[in-house]
XYZ file of N, CA and C in Angstrom:
153
model
N 10.351 35.700 -1.035
C 10.955 34.399 -0.841
C 10.141 33.621 0.200
N 9.650 32.472 -0.219
C 8.837 31.662 0.682
C 9.670 30.612 1.396
N 9.016 29.921 2.267
C 9.694 28.868 3.018
C 10.040 27.683 2.121
N 9.097 27.293 1.257
C 9.319 26.194 0.322
C 9.065 26.674 -1.092
N 9.725 26.049 -2.044
C 9.497 26.390 -3.445
C 8.225 25.711 -3.932
N 7.710 26.163 -5.061
C 6.467 25.616 -5.606
C 6.610 24.144 -5.978
N 7.815 23.710 -6.348
C 8.028 22.300 -6.696
C 7.744 21.381 -5.516
N 8.066 21.836 -4.308
C 7.812 21.024 -3.123
C 6.324 20.733 -2.990
N 5.506 21.753 -3.126
C 4.059 21.567 -2.999
C 3.519 20.679 -4.111
N 4.016 20.867 -5.313
C 3.551 20.066 -6.446
C 3.868 18.591 -6.223
N 5.109 18.282 -5.828
C 5.487 16.884 -5.601
C 4.793 16.303 -4.376
N 4.518 17.118 -3.380
C 3.775 16.651 -2.215
C 2.366 16.243 -2.613
N 1.710 17.062 -3.423
C 0.348 16.751 -3.869
C 0.348 15.513 -4.760
N 1.310 15.416 -5.665
C 1.386 14.241 -6.543
C 1.642 12.982 -5.710
N 2.556 13.042 -4.772
C 2.853 11.889 -3.919
C 1.672 11.495 -3.056
N 0.963 12.483 -2.535
C -0.220 12.194 -1.725
C -1.296 11.528 -2.569
N -1.504 12.029 -3.779
C -2.531 11.457 -4.656
C -2.179 10.028 -5.057
N -0.921 9.790 -5.394
C -0.503 8.431 -5.775
C -0.607 7.494 -4.572
N -0.178 7.940 -3.410
C -0.271 7.114 -2.205
C -1.706 6.802 -1.827
N -2.585 7.803 -1.916
C -3.998 7.560 -1.618
C -4.603 6.597 -2.626
N -4.211 6.721 -3.886
C -4.700 5.790 -4.905
C -4.261 4.365 -4.626
N -3.017 4.191 -4.192
C -2.535 2.849 -3.848
C -3.276 2.274 -2.648
N -3.550 3.111 -1.658
C -4.281 2.636 -0.478
C -5.681 2.197 -0.866
N -6.387 3.003 -1.645
C -7.747 2.637 -2.039
C -7.751 1.433 -2.967
N -6.719 1.290 -3.788
C -6.643 0.132 -4.677
C -6.432 -1.146 -3.880
N -5.561 -1.103 -2.885
C -5.313 -2.308 -2.099
C -6.456 -2.617 -1.154
N -7.279 -1.627 -0.809
C -8.436 -1.891 0.040
C -9.547 -2.592 -0.729
N -9.578 -2.466 -2.033
C -10.570 -3.159 -2.843
C -10.279 -4.650 -2.761
N -11.305 -5.461 -2.587
C -11.123 -6.890 -2.339
C -10.391 -7.639 -3.424
N -10.828 -7.563 -4.644
C -10.240 -8.391 -5.694
C -8.879 -7.875 -6.137
N -8.740 -6.590 -6.305
C -7.465 -6.040 -6.771
C -6.414 -6.132 -5.664
N -6.804 -5.837 -4.437
C -5.856 -5.889 -3.332
C -5.323 -7.284 -3.086
N -6.181 -8.291 -3.193
C -5.707 -9.656 -2.956
C -4.794 -10.123 -4.077
N -5.058 -9.706 -5.304
C -4.181 -10.119 -6.399
C -2.824 -9.431 -6.297
N -2.788 -8.195 -5.819
C -1.504 -7.516 -5.619
C -0.723 -8.165 -4.483
N -1.408 -8.511 -3.403
C -0.732 -9.106 -2.251
C -0.246 -10.512 -2.560
N -0.967 -11.267 -3.379
C -0.551 -12.628 -3.702
C 0.779 -12.642 -4.442
N 1.040 -11.629 -5.232
C 2.296 -11.578 -5.959
C 3.477 -11.198 -5.090
N 3.233 -10.515 -3.956
C 4.322 -10.030 -3.121
C 4.554 -10.872 -1.874
N 3.481 -11.387 -1.298
C 3.582 -12.080 -0.019
C 3.023 -13.486 -0.167
N 3.755 -14.455 0.320
C 3.266 -15.835 0.272
C 2.122 -16.008 1.270
N 1.131 -16.816 0.937
C 0.016 -17.011 1.870
C 0.481 -17.733 3.139
N -0.125 -17.392 4.258
C 0.240 -17.993 5.540
C -0.496 -19.314 5.720
N 0.186 -20.278 6.310
C -0.409 -21.580 6.597
C -0.199 -21.875 8.079
N -1.274 -22.251 8.757
C -1.182 -22.579 10.175
C -0.835 -24.051 10.348
N 0.028 -24.334 11.285
C 0.396 -25.711 11.606
C -0.482 -26.208 12.743
N -0.745 -27.491 12.760
C -1.524 -28.077 13.844
C -0.605 -28.377 15.021
N -1.169 -28.297 16.215
C -0.413 -28.551 17.436
C -0.685 -29.983 17.866
N 0.370 -30.727 18.122
C 0.226 -32.110 18.571
C 0.470 -32.178 20.072
N -0.405 -32.898 20.778
C -0.241 -33.063 22.227
C 0.848 -34.090 22.499
N 1.619 -33.853 23.530
C 2.704 -34.788 23.871
C 2.272 -35.735 24.939
């Protein structure tokens, strides 16, 4: 009897692989920006007016 069952290790490896794939996909310039554009609105800076 081990500390964890084999399913734990299998799902850990699958989750790690999927997570690493998502990180590398979002780090790519064109694919990452297209994914971010759908989820997050672009930021716009406002100008400061002197009083």
